[in-house]
Amino acid sequence: MGEMTDDKRTAIDNTDITIDQKLIDEGTAQLNSEIQVLENWLAELESTGDEDAEVAAARQSYHEMLSSRREMLSALAKQAKLQAVVTK
């Protein structure tokens, strides 16, 4: 097996970076979409004025999912910043 040339290594590294950035972009778009849906569901729950146990459980569940998505979005944003530093 021959040594990998610097050109080939650079091409592979650039491909990895492009793929990583694409995944980050897709993940960010997906999370933003899910956050919007959850916010809409919560707004609908608020507008009904119902306060039974089922509504309370749904609200709690949606809030937990929303919090989780926001944490993931924050982690992705940090990863994107790290990625930007690596590519420079």
Short mmCIF file of C-alpha atoms in Angstrom, two decimals:
data_model
loop_
_atom_site.label_atom_id
_atom_site.label_comp_id
_atom_site.label_asym_id
_atom_site.label_seq_id
_atom_site.Cartn_x
_atom_site.Cartn_y
_atom_site.Cartn_z
CA MET A 1 0.00 0.00 0.00
CA GLY A 2 1.40 3.36 -1.00
CA GLU A 3 1.46 6.48 1.06
CA MET A 4 -1.46 8.82 0.65
CA THR A 5 -0.41 12.01 -1.09
CA ASP A 6 -1.04 15.34 0.60
CA ASP A 7 -3.49 16.25 -2.19
CA LYS A 8 -5.55 13.11 -1.59
CA ARG A 9 -5.47 13.62 2.16
CA THR A 10 -6.60 17.25 1.76
CA ALA A 11 -9.42 16.19 -0.58
CA ILE A 12 -10.61 13.59 1.93
CA ASP A 13 -10.41 16.07 4.81
CA ASN A 14 -12.38 18.66 2.83
CA THR A 15 -15.03 16.06 1.96
CA ASP A 16 -15.38 15.14 5.64
CA ILE A 17 -15.76 18.79 6.59
CA THR A 18 -18.36 19.35 3.86
CA ILE A 19 -20.34 16.31 4.98
CA ASP A 20 -20.12 17.37 8.63
CA GLN A 21 -21.33 20.87 7.78
CA LYS A 22 -24.15 19.45 5.67
CA LEU A 23 -25.25 17.23 8.56
CA ILE A 24 -25.08 20.18 10.95
CA ASP A 25 -27.18 22.29 8.55
CA GLU A 26 -29.75 19.51 8.07
CA GLY A 27 -29.92 18.82 11.80
CA THR A 28 -30.37 22.52 12.54
CA ALA A 29 -33.20 22.80 10.00
CA GLN A 30 -34.89 19.67 11.38
CA LEU A 31 -34.65 20.87 14.98
CA ASN A 32 -35.96 24.33 14.08
CA SER A 33 -38.90 22.68 12.33
CA GLU A 34 -39.66 20.45 15.32
CA ILE A 35 -39.37 23.41 17.71
CA GLN A 36 -41.89 25.36 15.61
CA VAL A 37 -44.34 22.43 15.66
CA LEU A 38 -44.01 22.02 19.43
CA GLU A 39 -44.48 25.76 19.99
CA ASN A 40 -47.63 25.63 17.82
CA TRP A 41 -48.98 22.65 19.77
CA LEU A 42 -48.34 24.45 23.06
CA ALA A 43 -50.08 27.57 21.75
CA GLU A 44 -53.09 25.44 20.73
CA LEU A 45 -53.21 23.88 24.20
CA GLU A 46 -53.08 27.33 25.81
CA SER A 47 -55.88 28.61 23.58
CA THR A 48 -58.31 25.81 24.52
CA GLY A 49 -58.47 26.92 28.14
CA ASP A 50 -58.89 23.30 29.21
CA GLU A 51 -57.04 22.30 32.36
CA ASP A 52 -57.72 18.62 32.85
CA ALA A 53 -55.04 16.05 33.66
CA GLU A 54 -54.66 15.03 30.02
CA VAL A 55 -53.97 18.61 28.89
CA ALA A 56 -51.54 19.13 31.77
CA ALA A 57 -49.69 15.93 30.87
CA ALA A 58 -49.53 16.91 27.20
CA ARG A 59 -48.26 20.39 28.09
CA GLN A 60 -45.55 18.92 30.33
CA SER A 61 -44.52 16.46 27.62
CA TYR A 62 -44.37 19.18 24.94
CA HIS A 63 -42.34 21.45 27.22
CA GLU A 64 -39.85 18.62 27.87
CA MET A 65 -39.56 17.86 24.15
CA LEU A 66 -39.13 21.57 23.39
CA SER A 67 -36.40 21.90 26.01
CA SER A 68 -34.63 18.83 24.63
CA ARG A 69 -34.76 20.16 21.04
CA ARG A 70 -33.40 23.54 22.16
CA GLU A 71 -30.52 21.85 23.98
CA MET A 72 -29.71 19.81 20.86
CA LEU A 73 -29.89 22.97 18.73
CA SER A 74 -27.48 24.71 21.10
CA ALA A 75 -25.09 21.75 20.94
CA LEU A 76 -25.25 21.79 17.14
CA ALA A 77 -24.53 25.52 17.09
CA LYS A 78 -21.45 24.94 19.25
CA GLN A 79 -20.36 22.12 16.94
CA ALA A 80 -20.83 24.39 13.91
CA LYS A 81 -18.59 27.02 15.54
CA LEU A 82 -15.93 24.39 16.25
CA GLN A 83 -16.27 23.15 12.68
CA ALA A 84 -15.78 26.70 11.35
CA VAL A 85 -12.57 27.02 13.37
CA VAL A 86 -11.27 23.69 12.04
CA THR A 87 -11.91 24.65 8.42
CA LYS A 88 -9.95 27.91 8.63
#
